[in-house]
Short mmCIF file of N, CA and C in Angstrom, two decimals:
data_model
loop_
_atom_site.label_atom_id
_atom_site.label_comp_id
_atom_site.label_asym_id
_atom_site.label_seq_id
_atom_site.Cartn_x
_atom_site.Cartn_y
_atom_site.Cartn_z
N MET O 1 67.65 85.69 62.65
CA MET O 1 67.53 85.58 64.54
C MET O 1 66.50 86.37 64.99
N ARG O 2 65.90 85.77 66.47
CA ARG O 2 64.95 86.27 67.02
C ARG O 2 65.94 86.95 68.36
N VAL O 3 65.95 88.19 68.52
CA VAL O 3 66.32 88.31 70.11
C VAL O 3 65.07 88.93 70.88
N LEU O 4 65.11 88.97 72.03
CA LEU O 4 63.91 89.72 73.36
C LEU O 4 65.36 90.16 74.18
N GLY O 5 65.23 91.55 74.03
CA GLY O 5 66.07 92.24 74.55
C GLY O 5 65.23 92.28 75.78
N VAL O 6 65.92 92.35 77.17
CA VAL O 6 64.90 92.75 78.35
C VAL O 6 66.03 93.91 79.82
N ASP O 7 65.72 94.76 79.77
CA ASP O 7 66.04 96.19 80.18
C ASP O 7 65.69 95.76 81.74
N PRO O 8 66.56 95.40 82.44
CA PRO O 8 64.99 94.67 83.94
C PRO O 8 64.90 96.06 85.02
N GLY O 9 64.16 95.53 85.60
CA GLY O 9 63.58 96.88 86.47
C GLY O 9 62.51 95.91 87.52
N LEU O 10 62.35 96.27 88.37
CA LEU O 10 61.44 95.70 89.65
C LEU O 10 59.63 96.65 89.15
N THR O 11 59.68 98.11 89.01
CA THR O 11 58.78 98.51 88.70
C THR O 11 58.90 98.99 87.30
N ARG O 12 59.53 99.46 86.51
CA ARG O 12 59.24 99.37 84.97
C ARG O 12 60.54 98.27 84.41
N CYS O 13 60.34 97.31 83.66
CA CYS O 13 61.18 96.60 83.08
C CYS O 13 60.62 96.12 81.51
N GLY O 14 61.26 96.89 81.21
CA GLY O 14 61.58 97.08 79.73
C GLY O 14 61.43 95.65 78.75
N VAL O 15 60.78 95.29 77.56
CA VAL O 15 61.10 94.33 77.09
C VAL O 15 60.83 94.94 75.19
N ALA O 16 61.67 93.95 74.69
CA ALA O 16 61.79 94.13 73.33
C ALA O 16 61.85 93.12 72.61
N VAL O 17 61.64 92.72 71.58
CA VAL O 17 61.96 91.60 70.77
C VAL O 17 62.04 91.72 68.99
N VAL O 18 63.41 91.54 68.87
CA VAL O 18 63.36 92.25 67.30
C VAL O 18 64.22 90.75 66.34
N ASP O 19 63.86 91.21 65.32
CA ASP O 19 64.86 89.99 64.39
C ASP O 19 65.50 90.65 63.72
N GLY O 20 66.39 90.10 62.90
CA GLY O 20 67.57 90.52 62.11
C GLY O 20 68.63 89.20 61.97
N GLY O 21 69.48 89.56 61.21
CA GLY O 21 70.37 88.69 61.29
C GLY O 21 71.31 89.41 60.09
N THR O 22 72.72 88.49 59.88
CA THR O 22 73.27 89.21 58.79
C THR O 22 72.98 89.45 57.41
N GLY O 23 73.16 90.40 56.83
CA GLY O 23 72.50 90.95 55.68
C GLY O 23 70.94 91.27 55.90
N HIS O 24 70.02 91.37 56.78
CA HIS O 24 68.49 91.41 57.34
C HIS O 24 68.72 92.70 57.87
N ARG O 25 67.60 93.51 57.00
CA ARG O 25 67.66 94.33 58.25
C ARG O 25 66.70 94.28 59.16
N ALA O 26 67.20 94.48 60.69
CA ALA O 26 66.46 94.39 62.07
C ALA O 26 64.99 95.12 61.63
N THR O 27 63.95 94.05 62.47
CA THR O 27 62.67 94.51 62.13
C THR O 27 62.59 94.04 63.84
N LEU O 28 61.25 95.41 64.07
CA LEU O 28 61.21 94.93 65.79
C LEU O 28 59.37 94.07 65.70
N VAL O 29 59.32 93.48 66.44
CA VAL O 29 58.22 92.07 66.55
C VAL O 29 57.39 93.08 67.83
N HIS O 30 58.13 93.16 68.75
CA HIS O 30 57.26 93.65 70.02
C HIS O 30 58.12 95.03 70.80
N VAL O 31 57.33 95.56 71.37
CA VAL O 31 58.01 96.26 72.36
C VAL O 31 57.27 96.44 73.60
N GLY O 32 57.52 96.55 74.73
CA GLY O 32 56.67 97.28 75.80
C GLY O 32 57.31 97.34 77.22
N VAL O 33 56.58 97.80 78.18
CA VAL O 33 57.35 97.55 79.76
C VAL O 33 55.89 96.85 80.38
N VAL O 34 56.43 95.60 81.60
CA VAL O 34 56.74 95.12 82.81
C VAL O 34 56.83 96.21 83.57
N ARG O 35 54.93 96.49 84.52
CA ARG O 35 55.19 97.38 85.11
C ARG O 35 54.69 95.89 86.32
N THR O 36 55.40 96.89 87.50
CA THR O 36 54.69 96.73 88.91
C THR O 36 54.58 97.25 89.46
N ALA O 37 52.96 97.30 90.63
CA ALA O 37 53.16 97.86 91.59
C ALA O 37 54.15 98.54 92.62
N VAL O 38 54.62 99.40 93.27
CA VAL O 38 55.41 99.74 93.96
C VAL O 38 54.75 99.05 95.59
N ASP O 39 53.71 99.32 95.81
CA ASP O 39 52.79 98.81 96.94
C ASP O 39 53.47 97.55 97.48
N ASP O 40 53.16 96.66 96.19
CA ASP O 40 53.11 95.44 96.09
C ASP O 40 54.72 94.75 97.22
N GLU O 41 54.06 93.43 97.29
CA GLU O 41 55.72 92.72 98.26
C GLU O 41 56.61 92.45 96.84
N PRO O 42 57.57 92.54 97.08
CA PRO O 42 58.79 92.39 96.21
C PRO O 42 58.65 90.40 95.67
N GLY O 43 57.84 89.93 96.85
CA GLY O 43 57.93 88.55 95.70
C GLY O 43 56.67 88.72 94.88
N VAL O 44 55.66 89.42 94.90
CA VAL O 44 54.51 89.23 94.06
C VAL O 44 55.33 90.22 92.58
N ARG O 45 55.85 90.88 92.88
CA ARG O 45 56.22 92.00 92.22
C ARG O 45 57.25 91.24 90.81
N LEU O 46 58.49 90.28 91.41
CA LEU O 46 59.23 89.26 90.70
C LEU O 46 58.20 88.80 90.05
N ALA O 47 57.18 87.89 90.95
CA ALA O 47 56.31 86.88 90.04
C ALA O 47 55.85 87.30 88.61
N GLN O 48 55.42 88.57 89.06
CA GLN O 48 54.59 89.06 87.39
C GLN O 48 55.73 89.35 87.12
N VAL O 49 56.96 89.71 87.16
CA VAL O 49 58.07 90.48 86.35
C VAL O 49 58.41 88.54 85.54
N HIS O 50 58.17 87.79 85.98
CA HIS O 50 58.69 86.05 85.65
C HIS O 50 57.49 85.77 84.75
N ALA O 51 56.26 85.81 85.13
CA ALA O 51 54.95 85.54 84.30
C ALA O 51 55.12 85.86 82.85
N ALA O 52 55.50 87.64 82.99
CA ALA O 52 55.13 88.31 81.63
C ALA O 52 56.35 87.90 81.15
N VAL O 53 57.94 87.41 81.62
CA VAL O 53 58.87 87.25 80.34
C VAL O 53 58.58 85.87 79.97
N GLU O 54 57.71 85.21 80.49
CA GLU O 54 57.87 83.81 80.73
C GLU O 54 56.66 83.79 79.41
N ALA O 55 56.10 84.57 79.12
CA ALA O 55 54.46 84.74 78.33
C ALA O 55 55.36 84.91 77.09
N LEU O 56 56.67 85.84 77.39
CA LEU O 56 56.75 86.30 75.88
C LEU O 56 57.77 85.78 75.33
N VAL O 57 58.72 84.83 75.97
CA VAL O 57 59.36 83.75 75.36
C VAL O 57 58.52 82.66 74.81
N ALA O 58 57.76 82.23 75.59
CA ALA O 58 56.58 81.45 75.47
C ALA O 58 55.86 81.85 73.54
N GLU O 59 55.51 82.65 73.14
CA GLU O 59 55.17 83.39 72.55
C GLU O 59 56.01 83.60 71.20
N HIS O 60 56.83 84.61 71.66
CA HIS O 60 57.85 85.15 70.54
C HIS O 60 58.87 84.13 70.05
N ARG O 61 59.58 82.74 70.84
CA ARG O 61 60.33 81.91 71.12
C ARG O 61 61.67 82.38 70.33
N PRO O 62 62.22 83.43 71.32
CA PRO O 62 63.77 83.98 70.70
C PRO O 62 64.38 82.58 70.59
N ASP O 63 65.74 82.82 69.98
CA ASP O 63 66.75 82.80 70.04
C ASP O 63 68.25 82.56 70.96
N VAL O 64 67.77 84.28 71.23
CA VAL O 64 68.59 84.16 72.26
C VAL O 64 67.60 85.60 73.08
N VAL O 65 67.87 85.52 74.22
CA VAL O 65 66.95 86.67 75.73
C VAL O 65 68.75 87.13 75.70
N ALA O 66 68.77 88.27 75.47
CA ALA O 66 69.18 89.72 75.88
C ALA O 66 69.43 90.67 77.07
N VAL O 67 69.81 90.36 77.93
CA VAL O 67 69.94 91.53 79.27
C VAL O 67 71.03 92.17 79.77
N GLU O 68 70.52 93.68 80.22
CA GLU O 68 71.26 94.26 80.73
C GLU O 68 72.20 93.80 81.50
N ARG O 69 73.13 93.60 81.65
CA ARG O 69 74.28 93.46 82.99
C ARG O 69 74.50 94.19 84.47
N VAL O 70 73.78 93.65 85.10
CA VAL O 70 73.22 95.06 86.32
C VAL O 70 75.37 95.65 86.82
N PHE O 71 74.52 96.62 87.21
CA PHE O 71 75.86 97.63 87.77
C PHE O 71 75.97 98.22 89.06
N ALA O 72 76.70 98.53 89.71
CA ALA O 72 76.42 99.26 90.76
C ALA O 72 76.22 100.82 90.85
N GLN O 73 74.81 101.09 91.75
CA GLN O 73 74.78 102.41 91.31
C GLN O 73 74.78 102.49 93.28
N HIS O 74 74.75 104.79 93.21
CA HIS O 74 74.75 104.74 94.27
C HIS O 74 73.69 104.89 94.61
N ASN O 75 72.26 104.40 94.14
CA ASN O 75 70.90 104.06 94.96
C ASN O 75 70.97 102.33 95.12
N VAL O 76 71.23 101.44 96.13
CA VAL O 76 71.45 100.24 96.58
C VAL O 76 69.63 99.62 96.90
N ARG O 77 68.83 100.34 96.77
CA ARG O 77 67.96 99.79 96.65
C ARG O 77 66.85 99.53 95.59
N SER O 78 67.81 100.37 94.37
CA SER O 78 66.88 100.65 92.94
C SER O 78 67.95 99.04 92.60
N VAL O 79 69.13 99.29 93.09
CA VAL O 79 70.26 98.29 91.86
C VAL O 79 69.77 96.78 92.49
N MET O 80 68.92 96.53 93.88
CA MET O 80 68.48 95.50 94.35
C MET O 80 67.89 94.85 93.48
N GLY O 81 66.46 95.68 93.48
CA GLY O 81 65.39 95.47 92.48
C GLY O 81 65.67 95.37 91.09
N THR O 82 66.73 95.97 90.42
CA THR O 82 67.37 95.62 89.27
C THR O 82 67.50 94.29 89.07
N ALA O 83 68.64 94.21 89.98
CA ALA O 83 69.56 92.95 89.59
C ALA O 83 68.23 91.40 89.98
N GLN O 84 67.72 91.55 91.11
CA GLN O 84 66.40 90.67 91.31
C GLN O 84 65.59 90.11 90.18
N ALA O 85 65.15 91.35 89.31
CA ALA O 85 64.26 90.97 87.96
C ALA O 85 65.59 90.80 87.05
N ALA O 86 66.89 91.39 86.68
CA ALA O 86 67.44 90.53 85.77
C ALA O 86 67.60 89.02 86.31
N GLY O 87 67.90 88.77 87.68
CA GLY O 87 67.73 86.81 88.21
C GLY O 87 66.41 86.27 87.46
N ILE O 88 65.68 86.92 87.43
CA ILE O 88 64.02 86.43 87.27
C ILE O 88 64.59 85.93 85.29
N VAL O 89 64.84 86.96 84.56
CA VAL O 89 64.68 87.07 83.08
C VAL O 89 65.84 85.88 83.32
N MET O 90 66.82 85.75 83.64
CA MET O 90 68.12 84.87 83.65
C MET O 90 67.35 83.02 83.83
N LEU O 91 66.77 82.82 84.87
CA LEU O 91 65.93 82.22 85.18
C LEU O 91 65.19 81.59 84.30
N VAL O 92 64.77 82.72 84.16
CA VAL O 92 63.26 82.28 82.85
C VAL O 92 63.53 81.63 81.31
N ALA O 93 65.11 82.31 80.70
CA ALA O 93 66.07 81.58 79.38
C ALA O 93 66.09 80.41 79.86
N ALA O 94 67.28 80.19 80.99
CA ALA O 94 67.43 78.90 81.58
C ALA O 94 66.37 77.83 81.36
N GLN O 95 65.39 78.16 82.14
CA GLN O 95 63.87 77.30 81.68
C GLN O 95 63.54 76.44 81.02
N ALA O 96 63.82 77.68 79.70
CA ALA O 96 62.88 77.72 78.55
C ALA O 96 64.11 76.37 77.35
N GLY O 97 65.22 76.86 77.83
CA GLY O 97 66.65 76.16 77.18
C GLY O 97 66.61 77.43 76.07
N VAL O 98 66.85 78.60 76.29
CA VAL O 98 67.10 79.81 75.41
C VAL O 98 68.74 80.52 75.59
N ARG O 99 69.81 80.69 74.74
CA ARG O 99 70.41 81.18 75.20
C ARG O 99 70.40 82.67 75.94
N LEU O 100 71.55 83.17 76.50
CA LEU O 100 71.60 84.37 77.11
C LEU O 100 72.60 84.79 77.35
N ALA O 101 72.71 86.04 76.81
CA ALA O 101 73.37 86.90 76.58
C ALA O 101 73.64 88.21 77.39
N MET O 102 74.40 88.61 78.00
CA MET O 102 74.53 89.84 79.05
C MET O 102 75.76 91.08 78.47
N HIS O 103 74.93 92.00 78.83
CA HIS O 103 75.61 93.08 77.95
C HIS O 103 75.87 94.77 78.69
N THR O 104 76.63 94.86 79.14
CA THR O 104 76.72 96.07 79.57
C THR O 104 76.19 97.46 79.30
N PRO O 105 75.77 98.57 79.87
CA PRO O 105 74.72 99.86 79.51
C PRO O 105 76.10 100.11 78.14
N SER O 106 77.32 100.15 78.90
CA SER O 106 78.01 101.27 77.59
C SER O 106 78.36 100.76 76.38
N GLU O 107 78.42 99.22 76.51
CA GLU O 107 78.68 98.25 75.46
C GLU O 107 77.12 98.51 74.75
N VAL O 108 76.46 98.35 75.00
CA VAL O 108 74.56 98.45 73.93
C VAL O 108 74.97 99.70 73.73
N LYS O 109 74.92 101.17 74.51
CA LYS O 109 75.09 102.57 73.80
C LYS O 109 76.18 102.41 72.47
N ALA O 110 77.59 101.92 72.74
CA ALA O 110 78.35 101.94 71.48
C ALA O 110 77.91 101.27 70.50
N ALA O 111 77.14 100.36 70.81
CA ALA O 111 76.45 99.21 69.57
C ALA O 111 75.41 99.82 68.97
N VAL O 112 74.73 100.88 69.49
CA VAL O 112 73.30 101.64 69.03
C VAL O 112 73.65 102.69 68.47
N THR O 113 74.68 103.61 69.22
CA THR O 113 75.26 105.18 68.88
C THR O 113 76.22 105.32 67.98
N GLY O 114 77.56 104.38 68.72
CA GLY O 114 79.23 104.92 68.34
C GLY O 114 79.86 105.17 69.69
N SER O 115 78.99 105.45 70.74
CA SER O 115 79.27 106.10 71.59
C SER O 115 78.87 105.72 73.10
N GLY O 116 80.04 105.13 73.96
CA GLY O 116 79.43 104.41 75.04
C GLY O 116 78.93 105.45 76.37
N ARG O 117 79.11 106.92 75.94
CA ARG O 117 78.31 107.40 77.03
C ARG O 117 76.98 108.15 76.11
N ALA O 118 76.66 107.82 75.27
CA ALA O 118 75.55 108.34 74.73
C ALA O 118 74.51 108.58 76.11
N ASP O 119 73.81 109.47 75.91
CA ASP O 119 72.60 109.78 76.34
C ASP O 119 71.12 109.02 76.33
N LYS O 120 70.03 108.99 77.22
CA LYS O 120 69.01 107.68 76.32
C LYS O 120 68.54 108.80 75.43
N ASP O 121 68.36 109.98 75.42
CA ASP O 121 67.56 110.75 74.20
C ASP O 121 68.47 110.17 72.83
N GLN O 122 69.43 109.82 73.18
CA GLN O 122 70.30 109.85 71.56
C GLN O 122 70.46 108.44 71.49
N VAL O 123 70.34 107.43 72.19
CA VAL O 123 70.05 105.72 72.49
C VAL O 123 68.57 105.81 71.59
N GLY O 124 67.11 106.59 72.03
CA GLY O 124 66.24 106.61 70.94
C GLY O 124 66.09 106.97 70.28
N THR O 125 66.67 107.74 70.00
CA THR O 125 66.90 108.55 68.54
C THR O 125 67.53 107.25 67.43
N MET O 126 68.40 106.67 68.09
CA MET O 126 69.06 105.71 67.41
C MET O 126 68.76 104.67 67.22
N VAL O 127 67.72 103.81 67.92
CA VAL O 127 66.33 103.04 67.42
C VAL O 127 65.89 103.68 66.80
N ALA O 128 65.00 104.54 67.23
CA ALA O 128 63.97 104.85 66.03
C ALA O 128 64.85 104.91 64.65
N ARG O 129 65.58 105.43 64.01
CA ARG O 129 66.22 105.42 62.94
C ARG O 129 66.85 104.52 62.46
N ILE O 130 67.30 103.17 62.71
CA ILE O 130 67.76 102.15 62.82
C ILE O 130 66.65 100.89 62.34
N LEU O 131 65.65 101.33 63.16
CA LEU O 131 64.39 100.55 62.71
C LEU O 131 63.52 101.06 61.91
N GLY O 132 63.27 102.61 61.69
CA GLY O 132 62.79 103.62 60.72
C GLY O 132 61.26 104.14 61.60
N LEU O 133 61.25 103.82 62.84
CA LEU O 133 60.24 104.36 63.62
C LEU O 133 60.09 105.82 63.15
N ALA O 134 58.72 106.17 63.09
CA ALA O 134 58.24 107.50 63.41
C ALA O 134 59.42 108.09 64.80
N GLU O 135 59.44 107.44 66.29
CA GLU O 135 59.89 107.96 67.04
C GLU O 135 60.23 106.78 67.89
N ALA O 136 60.99 107.64 69.34
CA ALA O 136 61.87 106.07 69.67
C ALA O 136 60.12 105.74 71.01
N PRO O 137 60.27 104.14 71.04
CA PRO O 137 59.66 103.75 71.55
C PRO O 137 59.59 104.09 73.10
N ARG O 138 58.58 104.56 73.88
CA ARG O 138 58.73 105.16 75.67
C ARG O 138 57.92 103.94 76.63
N PRO O 139 58.35 103.78 77.21
CA PRO O 139 59.25 105.05 77.96
C PRO O 139 60.50 104.64 77.76
N ALA O 140 61.46 105.17 78.38
CA ALA O 140 63.07 104.76 77.75
C ALA O 140 62.85 103.16 78.10
N ASP O 141 62.84 102.69 78.92
CA ASP O 141 62.95 101.54 79.48
C ASP O 141 62.72 100.61 78.39
N ALA O 142 61.68 101.30 77.10
CA ALA O 142 61.30 99.79 75.81
C ALA O 142 62.32 100.47 75.34
N SER O 143 62.87 101.28 75.25
CA SER O 143 63.55 101.92 73.86
C SER O 143 65.05 100.96 74.39
N ASP O 144 65.71 101.31 75.45
CA ASP O 144 66.07 100.46 76.10
C ASP O 144 66.06 99.10 75.30
N ALA O 145 65.62 98.12 75.84
CA ALA O 145 65.04 96.94 75.87
C ALA O 145 65.63 96.77 74.34
N VAL O 146 65.14 97.54 73.17
CA VAL O 146 65.05 97.61 71.50
C VAL O 146 66.66 97.66 71.46
N ALA O 147 67.61 98.49 72.12
CA ALA O 147 68.95 98.31 72.14
C ALA O 147 69.70 97.20 72.25
N LEU O 148 69.31 96.81 73.53
CA LEU O 148 69.23 95.45 74.19
C LEU O 148 69.56 94.81 72.65
N ALA O 149 68.36 94.48 72.31
CA ALA O 149 68.07 93.36 71.42
C ALA O 149 69.40 93.29 70.08
N LEU O 150 69.06 95.06 69.80
CA LEU O 150 69.78 95.03 68.59
C LEU O 150 71.39 94.92 68.56
N CYS O 151 72.35 95.58 70.19
CA CYS O 151 73.56 94.71 70.16
C CYS O 151 73.88 93.32 70.19
N GLN O 152 72.62 92.71 70.87
CA GLN O 152 72.90 90.95 70.53
C GLN O 152 72.49 90.46 68.71
N LEU O 153 72.05 91.09 68.84
CA LEU O 153 72.23 90.97 66.83
C LEU O 153 73.18 91.08 66.25
N TRP O 154 74.04 92.52 66.30
CA TRP O 154 75.30 92.98 65.66
C TRP O 154 76.22 92.87 66.81
N ARG O 155 76.23 92.24 68.09
CA ARG O 155 77.80 91.08 68.64
C ARG O 155 77.45 89.86 68.98
N GLY O 156 76.81 89.40 68.47
CA GLY O 156 75.99 88.00 69.07
C GLY O 156 77.05 87.52 69.63
N ARG O 157 78.57 87.32 69.91
CA ARG O 157 79.38 86.58 70.00
C ARG O 157 79.51 86.62 71.75
N ALA O 158 78.97 87.41 72.09
CA ALA O 158 78.82 87.66 74.06
C ALA O 158 77.85 86.60 74.46
N THR O 159 77.47 85.97 74.03
CA THR O 159 76.28 84.72 74.56
C THR O 159 77.13 83.65 75.48
N SER O 160 76.21 83.68 76.81
CA SER O 160 76.54 83.09 77.87
C SER O 160 77.61 81.68 78.12
N ARG O 161 78.09 81.78 78.75
CA ARG O 161 79.07 80.21 78.85
C ARG O 161 78.33 78.77 79.23
N LEU O 162 76.92 79.28 79.30
CA LEU O 162 76.28 77.84 79.72
C LEU O 162 76.56 76.78 78.32
N THR O 163 76.68 75.67 78.60
CA THR O 163 76.48 75.02 77.51
C THR O 163 75.52 74.27 77.16
N ALA O 164 75.26 73.26 76.18
CA ALA O 164 74.18 73.00 75.52
C ALA O 164 73.27 71.54 76.59
N ALA O 165 74.45 71.49 77.04
CA ALA O 165 73.85 69.90 78.23
C ALA O 165 73.11 71.12 79.22
N ALA O 166 74.09 72.61 79.60
CA ALA O 166 72.84 72.99 80.45
C ALA O 166 71.19 73.67 79.85
N HIS O 167 71.70 74.29 78.57
CA HIS O 167 70.49 74.21 78.36
C HIS O 167 69.32 73.50 77.96
N ALA O 168 69.49 72.28 78.09
CA ALA O 168 69.01 71.37 78.17
C ALA O 168 68.22 70.74 79.36
N ALA O 169 69.15 70.66 80.14
CA ALA O 169 69.08 70.62 81.89
C ALA O 169 67.89 71.46 81.80
N GLY O 170 68.00 73.16 81.62
CA GLY O 170 66.92 73.86 82.12
C GLY O 170 66.16 73.26 81.58
N ALA O 171 65.45 73.30 80.40
CA ALA O 171 64.39 72.46 79.63
C ALA O 171 63.73 71.21 80.33
N ALA O 172 64.31 70.30 80.70
CA ALA O 172 64.33 69.41 81.54
C ALA O 172 63.35 69.44 82.99
N GLN O 173 64.36 70.87 83.27
CA GLN O 173 64.13 71.04 84.22
C GLN O 173 62.31 71.97 84.36
N ALA O 174 62.11 72.98 83.28
CA ALA O 174 60.99 73.32 83.28
C ALA O 174 59.69 72.44 83.16
N ALA O 175 60.19 71.21 82.39
CA ALA O 175 58.98 70.23 82.23
C ALA O 175 58.80 69.39 83.40
N ARG O 176 59.77 69.62 84.30
CA ARG O 176 59.31 68.73 85.47
C ARG O 176 58.19 69.27 86.19
N PRO O 177 57.21 69.16 87.10
CA PRO O 177 56.73 69.46 87.99
C PRO O 177 57.44 70.00 89.19
N ALA O 178 57.07 71.27 89.58
CA ALA O 178 58.16 72.27 90.35
C ALA O 178 57.84 71.32 92.03
N ARG O 179 59.03 70.96 92.87
CA ARG O 179 58.74 70.69 94.43
C ARG O 179 58.99 71.82 95.29
N PRO O 180 58.23 71.54 96.02
CA PRO O 180 58.24 72.91 96.93
C PRO O 180 60.05 72.57 98.04
N ALA O 181 60.69 73.60 98.00
CA ALA O 181 62.06 73.59 98.72
C ALA O 181 61.93 72.73 100.37
N VAL O 182 62.91 71.89 100.38
CA VAL O 182 62.79 71.58 101.58
C VAL O 182 64.10 72.56 102.57
N VAL O 183 63.52 72.76 103.79
CA VAL O 183 64.08 73.67 104.63
C VAL O 183 64.44 73.35 105.53
N ALA O 184 65.29 73.13 106.12
CA ALA O 184 65.83 71.91 107.70
C ALA O 184 65.07 73.40 108.77
N PRO O 185 64.66 73.01 109.87
CA PRO O 185 64.48 73.18 110.90
C PRO O 185 64.75 73.63 111.95
N ARG O 186 65.24 75.32 112.28
CA ARG O 186 66.41 74.95 113.06
C ARG O 186 66.37 75.45 114.14
N SER O 187 67.08 74.72 115.12
CA SER O 187 66.87 74.20 116.67
C SER O 187 67.14 75.63 117.50
N ARG O 188 66.01 75.92 118.43
CA ARG O 188 65.84 76.41 119.07
C ARG O 188 66.90 76.85 120.23
N PRO O 189 67.73 77.87 120.18
CA PRO O 189 68.69 77.81 121.59
C PRO O 189 67.77 77.72 122.82
N ARG O 190 68.91 77.01 123.68
CA ARG O 190 67.98 77.03 125.01
C ARG O 190 68.57 78.12 125.95
#
C-alpha cells in the first residue's frame, strides 16, 4: 500500500509518501514541505498547495491520502490556514478518486510513539527509527507527514466514509473541463 501523508498548513505543508503493508517494512519514497509566501494572497497560496499536492498524487499514485484532522487552536488565524489547506488536500484526493483518511494528532502520536502526548522531537525520533533513517526529516512538518502516513499504514481502517461511487464521481469530475461558478447578482437596496 502507498500512502501520501499530509500535515496541512498554509505556510508549511508537510508531505510524505510511504510504502508498506502487512508483513512489509515501511519505506520512505518521498518527503518534503510545500512552502508558500506569507505576503501572497490566501487564494494564491491555496492554489500553490493544490498544485503541489496534485502533482504528488499524479507522480506517486497513492492508494490513500492521509491528512491530519484539524483541531481547535488558540490562534484562530493559524487554524483557519490549516483548515483551508486540509480542505484543498481533501479536494485533490476526491478529484483524483483516491481514498481519504483523517487522523487526529494524538492518534498519530500514539501510533508512532505509543503515547498520544508525545512531543515533536519524540515523533521525529521514532519516524527515523521506524524507517531506518540517520535523522528525522526536517522541518517537523515533514516528519509529521511521515508519521501520518505510518499511522494510516498501521490503522488503515479509519478511511473516509466516501463510497466507491463518490470516488468515481470525483474522478469523473476531474476529467471534465472546469466551469466557472455562477453567482447570482445581488440587487441593490433603494
